[in-house]
XYZ file of C-alpha atoms in Angstrom:
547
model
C 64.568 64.357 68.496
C 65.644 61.800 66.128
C 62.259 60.972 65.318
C 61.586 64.416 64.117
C 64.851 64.835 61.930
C 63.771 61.739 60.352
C 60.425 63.341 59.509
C 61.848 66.395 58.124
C 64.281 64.456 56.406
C 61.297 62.648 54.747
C 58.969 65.302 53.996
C 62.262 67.513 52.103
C 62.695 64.247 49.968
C 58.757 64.385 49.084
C 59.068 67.471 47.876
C 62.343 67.476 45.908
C 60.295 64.053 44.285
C 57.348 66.909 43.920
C 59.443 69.475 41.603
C 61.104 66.715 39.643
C 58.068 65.329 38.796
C 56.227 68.777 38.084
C 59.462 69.759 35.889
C 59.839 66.920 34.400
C 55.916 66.739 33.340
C 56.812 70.263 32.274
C 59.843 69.516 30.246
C 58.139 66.445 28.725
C 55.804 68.767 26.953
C 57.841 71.860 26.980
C 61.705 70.879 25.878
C 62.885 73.608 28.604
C 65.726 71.690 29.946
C 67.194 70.845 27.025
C 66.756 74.334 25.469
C 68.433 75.998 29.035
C 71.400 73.698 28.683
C 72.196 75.068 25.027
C 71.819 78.683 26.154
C 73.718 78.526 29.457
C 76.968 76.875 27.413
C 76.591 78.926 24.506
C 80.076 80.731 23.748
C 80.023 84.373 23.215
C 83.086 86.290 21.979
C 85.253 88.326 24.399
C 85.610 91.321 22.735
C 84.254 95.236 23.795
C 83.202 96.241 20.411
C 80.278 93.427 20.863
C 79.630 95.378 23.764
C 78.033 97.900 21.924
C 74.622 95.901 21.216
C 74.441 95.623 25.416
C 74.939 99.393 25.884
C 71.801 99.893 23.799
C 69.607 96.833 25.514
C 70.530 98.141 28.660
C 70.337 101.764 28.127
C 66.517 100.458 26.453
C 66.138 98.810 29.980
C 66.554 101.889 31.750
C 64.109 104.067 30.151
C 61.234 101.708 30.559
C 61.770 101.372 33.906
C 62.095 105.451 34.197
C 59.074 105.542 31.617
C 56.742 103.706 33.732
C 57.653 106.493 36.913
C 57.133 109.177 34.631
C 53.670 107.575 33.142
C 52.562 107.895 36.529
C 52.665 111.738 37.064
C 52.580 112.958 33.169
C 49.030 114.171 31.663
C 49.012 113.714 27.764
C 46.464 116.741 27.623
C 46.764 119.805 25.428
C 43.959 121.586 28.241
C 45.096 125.067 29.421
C 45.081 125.820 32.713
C 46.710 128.146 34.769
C 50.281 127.221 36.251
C 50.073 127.514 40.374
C 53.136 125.295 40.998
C 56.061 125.134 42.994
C 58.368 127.568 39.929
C 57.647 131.081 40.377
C 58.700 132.336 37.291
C 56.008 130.609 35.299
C 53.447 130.564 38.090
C 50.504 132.245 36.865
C 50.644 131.382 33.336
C 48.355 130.100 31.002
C 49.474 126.354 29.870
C 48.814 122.894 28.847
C 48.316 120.225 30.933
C 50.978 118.365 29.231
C 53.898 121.075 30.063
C 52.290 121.708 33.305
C 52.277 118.067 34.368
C 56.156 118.065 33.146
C 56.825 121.310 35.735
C 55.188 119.221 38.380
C 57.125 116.270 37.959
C 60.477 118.637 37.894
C 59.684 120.482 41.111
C 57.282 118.996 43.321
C 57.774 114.934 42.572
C 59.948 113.494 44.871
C 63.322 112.742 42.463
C 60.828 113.692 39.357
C 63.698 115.464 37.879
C 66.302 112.896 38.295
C 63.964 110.322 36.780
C 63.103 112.810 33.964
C 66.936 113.320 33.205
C 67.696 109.657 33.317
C 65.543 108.841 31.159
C 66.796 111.750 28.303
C 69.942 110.658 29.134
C 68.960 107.014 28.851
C 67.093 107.939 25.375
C 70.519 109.490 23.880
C 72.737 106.768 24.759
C 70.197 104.163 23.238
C 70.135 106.149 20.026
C 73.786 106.747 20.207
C 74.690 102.768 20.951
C 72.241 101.568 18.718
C 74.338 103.713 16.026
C 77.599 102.886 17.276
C 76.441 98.831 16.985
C 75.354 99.409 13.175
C 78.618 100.924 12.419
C 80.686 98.335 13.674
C 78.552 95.362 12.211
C 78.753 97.609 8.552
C 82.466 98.004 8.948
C 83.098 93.996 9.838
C 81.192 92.953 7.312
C 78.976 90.929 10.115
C 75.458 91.985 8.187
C 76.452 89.296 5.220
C 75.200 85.871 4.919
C 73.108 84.627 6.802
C 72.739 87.968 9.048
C 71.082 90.205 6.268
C 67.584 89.766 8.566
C 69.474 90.522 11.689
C 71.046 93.890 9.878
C 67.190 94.541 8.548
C 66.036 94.220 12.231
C 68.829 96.211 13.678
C 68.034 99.179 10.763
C 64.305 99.079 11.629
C 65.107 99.715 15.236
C 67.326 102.362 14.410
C 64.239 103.893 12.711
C 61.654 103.271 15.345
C 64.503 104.546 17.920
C 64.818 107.714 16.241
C 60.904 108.125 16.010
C 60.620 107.000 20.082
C 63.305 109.975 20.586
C 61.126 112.616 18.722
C 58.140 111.583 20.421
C 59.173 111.582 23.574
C 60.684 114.958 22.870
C 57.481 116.703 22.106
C 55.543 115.273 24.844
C 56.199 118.357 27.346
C 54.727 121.029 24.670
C 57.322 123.486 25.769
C 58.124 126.062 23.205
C 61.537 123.913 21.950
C 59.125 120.719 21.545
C 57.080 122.824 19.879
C 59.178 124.385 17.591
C 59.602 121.180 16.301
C 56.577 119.655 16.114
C 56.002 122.823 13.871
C 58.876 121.717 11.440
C 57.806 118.054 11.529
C 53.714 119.392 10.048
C 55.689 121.641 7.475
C 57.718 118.843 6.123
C 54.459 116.522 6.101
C 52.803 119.887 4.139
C 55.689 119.224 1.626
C 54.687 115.781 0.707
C 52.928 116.219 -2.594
C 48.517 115.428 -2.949
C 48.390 113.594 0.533
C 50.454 116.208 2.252
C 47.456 118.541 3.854
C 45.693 115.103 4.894
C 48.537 113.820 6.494
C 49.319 116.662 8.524
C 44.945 117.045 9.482
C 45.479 113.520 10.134
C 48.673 113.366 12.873
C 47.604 116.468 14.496
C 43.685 116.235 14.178
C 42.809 119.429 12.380
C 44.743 123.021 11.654
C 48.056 123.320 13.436
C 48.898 123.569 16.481
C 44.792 121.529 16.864
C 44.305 120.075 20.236
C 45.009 116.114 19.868
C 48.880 116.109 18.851
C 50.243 115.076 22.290
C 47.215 112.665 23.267
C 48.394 110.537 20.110
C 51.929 110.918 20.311
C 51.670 109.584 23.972
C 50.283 106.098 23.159
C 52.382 106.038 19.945
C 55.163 106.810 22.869
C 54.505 104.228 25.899
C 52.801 101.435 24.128
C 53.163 101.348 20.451
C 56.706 101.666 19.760
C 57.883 100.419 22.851
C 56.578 97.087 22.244
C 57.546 97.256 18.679
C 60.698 97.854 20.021
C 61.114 94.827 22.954
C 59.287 92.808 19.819
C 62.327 93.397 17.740
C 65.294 92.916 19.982
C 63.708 89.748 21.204
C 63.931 88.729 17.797
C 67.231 89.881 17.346
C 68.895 87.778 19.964
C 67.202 85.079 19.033
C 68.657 85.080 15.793
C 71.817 85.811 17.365
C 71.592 82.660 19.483
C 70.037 80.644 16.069
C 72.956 82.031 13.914
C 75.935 82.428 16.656
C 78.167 85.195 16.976
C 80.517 86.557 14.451
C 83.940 87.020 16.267
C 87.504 88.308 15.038
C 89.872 85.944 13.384
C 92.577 84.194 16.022
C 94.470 80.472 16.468
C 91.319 78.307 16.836
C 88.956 80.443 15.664
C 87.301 79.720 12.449
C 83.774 80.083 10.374
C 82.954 76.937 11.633
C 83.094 77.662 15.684
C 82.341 80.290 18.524
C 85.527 80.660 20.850
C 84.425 82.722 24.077
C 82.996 82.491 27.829
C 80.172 80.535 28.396
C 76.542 82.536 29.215
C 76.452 81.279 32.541
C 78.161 81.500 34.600
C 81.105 83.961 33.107
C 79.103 85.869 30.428
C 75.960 86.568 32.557
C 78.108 88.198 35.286
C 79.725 90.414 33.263
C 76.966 91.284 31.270
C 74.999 92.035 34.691
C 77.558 93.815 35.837
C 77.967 96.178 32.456
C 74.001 96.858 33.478
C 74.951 98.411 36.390
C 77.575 100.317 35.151
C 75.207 101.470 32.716
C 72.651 102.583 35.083
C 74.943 104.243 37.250
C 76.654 106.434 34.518
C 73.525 107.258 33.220
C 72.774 108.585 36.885
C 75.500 110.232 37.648
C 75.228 112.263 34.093
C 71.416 112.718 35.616
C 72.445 114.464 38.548
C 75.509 116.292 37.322
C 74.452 117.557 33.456
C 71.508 119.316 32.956
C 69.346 118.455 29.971
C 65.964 119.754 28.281
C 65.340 122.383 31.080
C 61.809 122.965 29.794
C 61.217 125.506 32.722
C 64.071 127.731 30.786
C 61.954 127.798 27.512
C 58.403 127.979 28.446
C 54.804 126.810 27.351
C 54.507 126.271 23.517
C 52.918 129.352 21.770
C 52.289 129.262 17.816
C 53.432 132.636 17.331
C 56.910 132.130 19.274
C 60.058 130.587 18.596
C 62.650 129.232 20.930
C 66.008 131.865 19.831
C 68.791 128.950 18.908
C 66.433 126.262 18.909
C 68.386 122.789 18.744
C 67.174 119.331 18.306
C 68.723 116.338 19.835
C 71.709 115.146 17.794
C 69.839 112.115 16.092
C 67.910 114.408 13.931
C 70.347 117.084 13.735
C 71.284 116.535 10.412
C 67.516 116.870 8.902
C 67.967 120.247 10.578
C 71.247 121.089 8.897
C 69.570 119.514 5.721
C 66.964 122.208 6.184
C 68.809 124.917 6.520
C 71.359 124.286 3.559
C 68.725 123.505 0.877
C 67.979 126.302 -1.110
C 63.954 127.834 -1.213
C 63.352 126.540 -4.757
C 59.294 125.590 -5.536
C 57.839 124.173 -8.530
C 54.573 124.492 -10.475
C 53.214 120.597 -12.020
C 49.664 119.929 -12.942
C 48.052 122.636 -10.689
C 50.126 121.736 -7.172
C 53.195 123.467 -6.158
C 56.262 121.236 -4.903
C 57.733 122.618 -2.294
C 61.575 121.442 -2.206
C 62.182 122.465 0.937
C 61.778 121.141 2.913
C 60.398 117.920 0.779
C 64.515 117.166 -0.298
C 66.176 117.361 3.534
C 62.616 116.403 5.110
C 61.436 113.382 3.200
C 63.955 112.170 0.004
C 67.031 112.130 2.185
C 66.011 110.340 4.971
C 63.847 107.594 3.122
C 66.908 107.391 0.631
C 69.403 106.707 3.537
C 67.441 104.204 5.332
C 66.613 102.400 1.505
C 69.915 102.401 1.226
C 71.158 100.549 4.554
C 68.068 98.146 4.042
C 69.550 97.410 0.119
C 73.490 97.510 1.012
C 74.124 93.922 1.767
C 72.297 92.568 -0.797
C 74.020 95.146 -2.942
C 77.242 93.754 -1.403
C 76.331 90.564 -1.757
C 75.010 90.817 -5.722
C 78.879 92.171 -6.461
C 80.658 89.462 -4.469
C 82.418 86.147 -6.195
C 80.367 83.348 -4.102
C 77.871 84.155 -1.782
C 78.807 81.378 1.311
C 78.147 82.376 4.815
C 80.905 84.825 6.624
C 81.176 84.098 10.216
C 84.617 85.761 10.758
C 85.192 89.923 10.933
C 86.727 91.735 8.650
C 89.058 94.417 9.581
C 87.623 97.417 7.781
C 91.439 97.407 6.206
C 90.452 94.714 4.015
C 87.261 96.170 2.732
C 88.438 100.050 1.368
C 85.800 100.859 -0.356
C 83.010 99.801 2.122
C 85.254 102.067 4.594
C 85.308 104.452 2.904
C 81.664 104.814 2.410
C 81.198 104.659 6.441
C 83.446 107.691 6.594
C 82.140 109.809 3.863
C 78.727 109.232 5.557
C 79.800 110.087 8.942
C 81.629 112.785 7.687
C 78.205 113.488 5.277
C 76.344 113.564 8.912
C 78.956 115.587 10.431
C 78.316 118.642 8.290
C 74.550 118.060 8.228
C 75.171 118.157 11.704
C 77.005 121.321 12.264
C 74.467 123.503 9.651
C 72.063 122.603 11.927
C 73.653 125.607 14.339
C 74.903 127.690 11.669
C 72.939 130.439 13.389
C 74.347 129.465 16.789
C 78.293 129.123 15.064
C 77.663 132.779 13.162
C 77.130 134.502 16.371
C 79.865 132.929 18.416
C 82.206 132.809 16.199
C 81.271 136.332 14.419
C 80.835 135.022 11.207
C 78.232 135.819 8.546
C 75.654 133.257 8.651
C 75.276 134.054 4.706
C 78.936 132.505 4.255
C 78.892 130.042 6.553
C 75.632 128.306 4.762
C 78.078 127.945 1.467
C 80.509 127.199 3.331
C 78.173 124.115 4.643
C 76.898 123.457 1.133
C 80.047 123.121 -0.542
C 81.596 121.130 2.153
C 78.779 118.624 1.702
C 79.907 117.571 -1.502
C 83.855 117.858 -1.227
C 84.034 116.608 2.005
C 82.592 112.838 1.856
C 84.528 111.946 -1.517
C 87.571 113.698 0.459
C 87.028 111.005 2.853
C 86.020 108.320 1.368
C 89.808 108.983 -1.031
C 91.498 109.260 2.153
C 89.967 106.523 4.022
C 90.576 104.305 0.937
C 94.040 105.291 0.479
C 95.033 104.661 4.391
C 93.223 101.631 4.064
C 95.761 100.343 1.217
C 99.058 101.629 3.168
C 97.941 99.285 6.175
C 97.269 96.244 3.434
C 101.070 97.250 2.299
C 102.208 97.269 6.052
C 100.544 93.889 6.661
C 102.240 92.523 3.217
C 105.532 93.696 4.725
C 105.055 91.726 7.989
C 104.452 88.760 6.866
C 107.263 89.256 4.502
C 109.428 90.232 6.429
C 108.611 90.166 10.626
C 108.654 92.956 12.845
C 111.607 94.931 13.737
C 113.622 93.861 16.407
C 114.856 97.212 17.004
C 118.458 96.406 15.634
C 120.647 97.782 12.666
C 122.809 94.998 10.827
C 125.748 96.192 8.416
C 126.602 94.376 5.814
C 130.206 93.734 3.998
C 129.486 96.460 1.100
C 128.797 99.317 4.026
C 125.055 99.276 3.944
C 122.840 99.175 7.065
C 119.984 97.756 7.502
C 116.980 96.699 10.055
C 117.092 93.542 11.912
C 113.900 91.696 11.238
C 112.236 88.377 13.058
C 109.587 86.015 12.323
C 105.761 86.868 13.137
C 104.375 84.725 16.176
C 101.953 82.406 15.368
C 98.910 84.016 16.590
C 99.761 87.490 14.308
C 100.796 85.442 11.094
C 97.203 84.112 12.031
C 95.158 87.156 11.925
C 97.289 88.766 8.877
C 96.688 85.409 6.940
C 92.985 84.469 7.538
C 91.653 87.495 5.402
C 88.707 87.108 2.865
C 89.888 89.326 0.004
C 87.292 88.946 -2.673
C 88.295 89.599 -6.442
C 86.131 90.927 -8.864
C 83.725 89.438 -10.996
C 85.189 88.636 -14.758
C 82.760 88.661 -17.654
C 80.930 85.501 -18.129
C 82.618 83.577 -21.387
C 81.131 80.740 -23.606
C 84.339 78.751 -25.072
C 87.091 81.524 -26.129
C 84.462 84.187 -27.057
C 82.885 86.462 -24.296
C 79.433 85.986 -24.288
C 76.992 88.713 -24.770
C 76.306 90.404 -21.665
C 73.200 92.069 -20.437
C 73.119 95.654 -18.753
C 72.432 94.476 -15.595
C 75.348 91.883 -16.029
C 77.497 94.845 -17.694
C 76.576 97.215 -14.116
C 77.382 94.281 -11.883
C 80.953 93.573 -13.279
C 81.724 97.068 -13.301
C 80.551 98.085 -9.785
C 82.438 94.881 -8.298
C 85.763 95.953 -10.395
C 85.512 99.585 -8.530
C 84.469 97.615 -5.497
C 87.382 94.883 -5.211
C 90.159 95.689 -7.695
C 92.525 97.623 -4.978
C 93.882 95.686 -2.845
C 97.627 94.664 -1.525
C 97.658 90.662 -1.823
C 100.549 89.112 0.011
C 102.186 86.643 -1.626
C 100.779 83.043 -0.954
C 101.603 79.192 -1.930
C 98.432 77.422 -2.961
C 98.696 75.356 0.175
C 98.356 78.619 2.323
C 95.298 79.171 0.404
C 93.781 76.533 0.881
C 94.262 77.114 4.876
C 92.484 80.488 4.598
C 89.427 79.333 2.675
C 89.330 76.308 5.101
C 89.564 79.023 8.010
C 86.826 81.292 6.282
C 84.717 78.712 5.551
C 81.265 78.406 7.449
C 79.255 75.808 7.594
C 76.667 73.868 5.762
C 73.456 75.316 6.057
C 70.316 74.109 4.035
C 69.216 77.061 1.266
């Protein structure tokens, strides 16, 4: 007995000798160890706003895993044949395979439909987080130096999200699909020259043609899927490279990352938020109906689906549509067609030039141009909040003239009126909002000035020997004084000067003085000795980084 304990003994220390010697052959050549023990004690931030960039990996982990059940069962044919499945109502019709492959996997796959509504579901709360995420890193100010990549990547996937969404949305070729597959070929019709080839191109001849869903579905599963996993592979990487921005507290500075470790803390959170992810996303699945293509039926040319709705993500190029006025133009023998060229193709390759440009632009205005590693609290930046407000607000509108029809007959309103309506609210609204925003912004700078000044209330009313009353007041703790204190308020540019005499300025220098006065010149400063500057630029500062 002893004798063979002794041998087992023996032959578990040969191979425990065996795997240190294969990983440490591996490791020689491969710096794996070394590279594991930096990730599993990197710190990341505790906070649920950096939560948002999980919702939308996990919500992306979801619908490949629902994508590659639905590949299964799905036939990326535009084929008619006649419908003898399990839904009576449509049972005898003529159809393509695509839609009729979509009613199979509703009624006769085992779960089909639960998968099929997962993954819709799955697809609007990526788009939706993925959103959320870019907000909150525009508002914080967490896209500046040296994240301007990082924002470029997380744009670009906000793009290539929006196209997976629309893609996957016409794959069934019901009528709604279809419907807007027929929008998407007249907006390509509006591009000027190229526009007929372009359209001939995507769908492979004269509308509806026969090829449209056999190249969306690659374009679908493979293409932007694994331009997708390529780009959020990179991001984290340069999340890990960089390290985190996180919000300014005692002991947290530019210069440091103050959080829970990856493993073990972070990773069980984290795994746990999956689940929670998965499981909302299922109960919405079984519980909310969405895209019943049975309800709308096969995609015919000469049909159109009564109060036809896209998803939200590209609601606003339908509200676009629908508010811009039927104006053409005669150049040089071709006719431009400004509807839907404006809403279709301007406005959205404007607004995405425009988030690729803005911290650059940001950063082109800005005194210095060190690296941030601290939030900002959208207080201290007015004017950038208030552009993220007039745009949502901008999106908001777009958003709701998308339905105009639907909001007309509910509400028993002309849809005549409610169009202006739309049109002028498009243009009052956002500089409504961006005022307002910019405005609140300032009264919470003032309140912040007055705490520090003063403290908080203690709840208490002091009289004094001429009669008056007033407030009882105590110090700030520490850890507030902290946050109210460590803010970067940037001032703006000044004229460059040679001796006495300012010296002559370009245009470009001219623009860039002026846009960073507009940008930076309100704001409530509290007052501050030179030594309590000094603490906040030591607080902001980052560290040295080559270039």
């Amino acid at each position: 007995m002893l004798l063979a304990k002794e041998r087992a003994r023996a032959r578990r220390s040969r191979r425990r000798h065996t795997a240190k010697g294969a990983v440490g052959a591996l490791d020689a050549r491969l710096p794996l160890a070394e590279a594991g023990r930096a990730l599993l004690r990197k710190a990341f931030p505790d906070h649920w706003s950096f939560l948002l960039g999980e919702l939308a990996l996990y919500s992306f982990l979801v619908l490949l895993l629902t994508g590659v059940h639905l590949t299964m069962f799905f036939e990326p044919s535009m084929n008619e044949v006649v419908y003898d499945g399990s839904h009576g109502p449509l049972r005898g019709l003529r159809m393509s395979e695509a839609y009729a492959s979509t009613l199979r996997i509703s009624f006769d796959v085992r779960g089909g439909l639960l998968v099929r509504q997962i993954h819709h579901w799955s697809a609007l709360v990526f788009v939706a987080s993925i959103g959320a995420h870019l907000l909150r890193v525009f508002l914080t100010g967490a896209f500046r130096r040296p994240r301007e990549l990082n924002w470029a990547v997380g744009v670009t996937m906000f793009l290539l999200a929006l196209l997976e969404g629309f893609a996957g949305y016409s794959l069934p070729d019901d009528l709604l699909s279809g419907t807007g597959l027929r929008t998407a070929q007249g907006i390509m019709l509006s591009v000027p020259v190229v526009g007929s080839y372009l359209s001939f191109f995507v769908f492979g001849g004269e509308f509806p043609a026969d090829d449209i869903v056999s190249r969306l579905y690659p374009v679908h599963i493979l293409l932007v899927p694994g331009l997708l996993l390529g780009l959020i592979s990179l991001h984290l990487l340069l999340v890990v490279h960089l390290k985190h921005t996180q919000w300014a507290a005692p002991g947290r500075t530019g210069r440091n990352v103050v959080g829970k470790p990856f493993h073990p803390q972070y990773t069980a959170k984290s795994g746990g938020l999956f689940f929670l992810v998965f499981g909302v996303l299922t109960l919405l699945a079984a519980v909310a109906q969405i895209n019943p293509v049975w309800d709308y039926g096969p995609y015919r040319p000469d049909q159109v689906s009564t109060g036809s709705q896209p998803d939200w993500y590209v609601g606003f190029l339908e509200g676009a549509l629908r508010l811009m006025p039927g104006v053409e133009t005669r150049l040089w023998g071709h006719t431009l067609i400004w509807n839907p060229l404006v809403p279709g193709v301007i406005l959205p390759g404007a607004l995405f030039l425009v988030l690729y440009a803005y911290p650059f632009f940001e950063r082109w205005i800005t005194r210095g141009s060190g690296e941030h590693h601290l939030c900002d609290r959208p207080r201290d930046r007015p004017v950038r909040a208030g552009l993220g407000v007039a745009a949502l607000t901008a999106y908001a509108v777009l958003l709701l003239a998308g339905g105009q029809d639907v909001l007309g007959y509910v509400f028993d309103v002309p849809v005549h009126a409610l169009t202006w309506t739309f049109r002028v609210a498009l243009f009052v609204l956002p500089v409504a909002a961006f005022l307002v925003t910019g405005r609140l912004c300032l009264a919470a700078q003032a309140r912040d000035r007055d705490l520090l000044e003063e403290g908080e209330e203690t709840g208490e009313v002091r009289q004094s020997v001429e009669g008056g009353y007033h407030p009882g007041h105590r110090r700030l703790p520490a850890g507030k004084r902290y946050v109210l204190t460590a803010r970067d308020l940037s001032r703006p540019l000044e004229p460059r000067t040679t001796g006495r005499d300012p010296a002559p300025a370009r245009l470009a220098d001219r623009l860039r003085v002026s846009l960073s006065r507009w940008y930076y010149r309100d704001a409530v400063r509290p007052p501050a000795t030179e030594e309590q500057r000094r603490e906040t630029a030591e607080i902001l500062a980052g560290p040295d980084r080559p270039g």
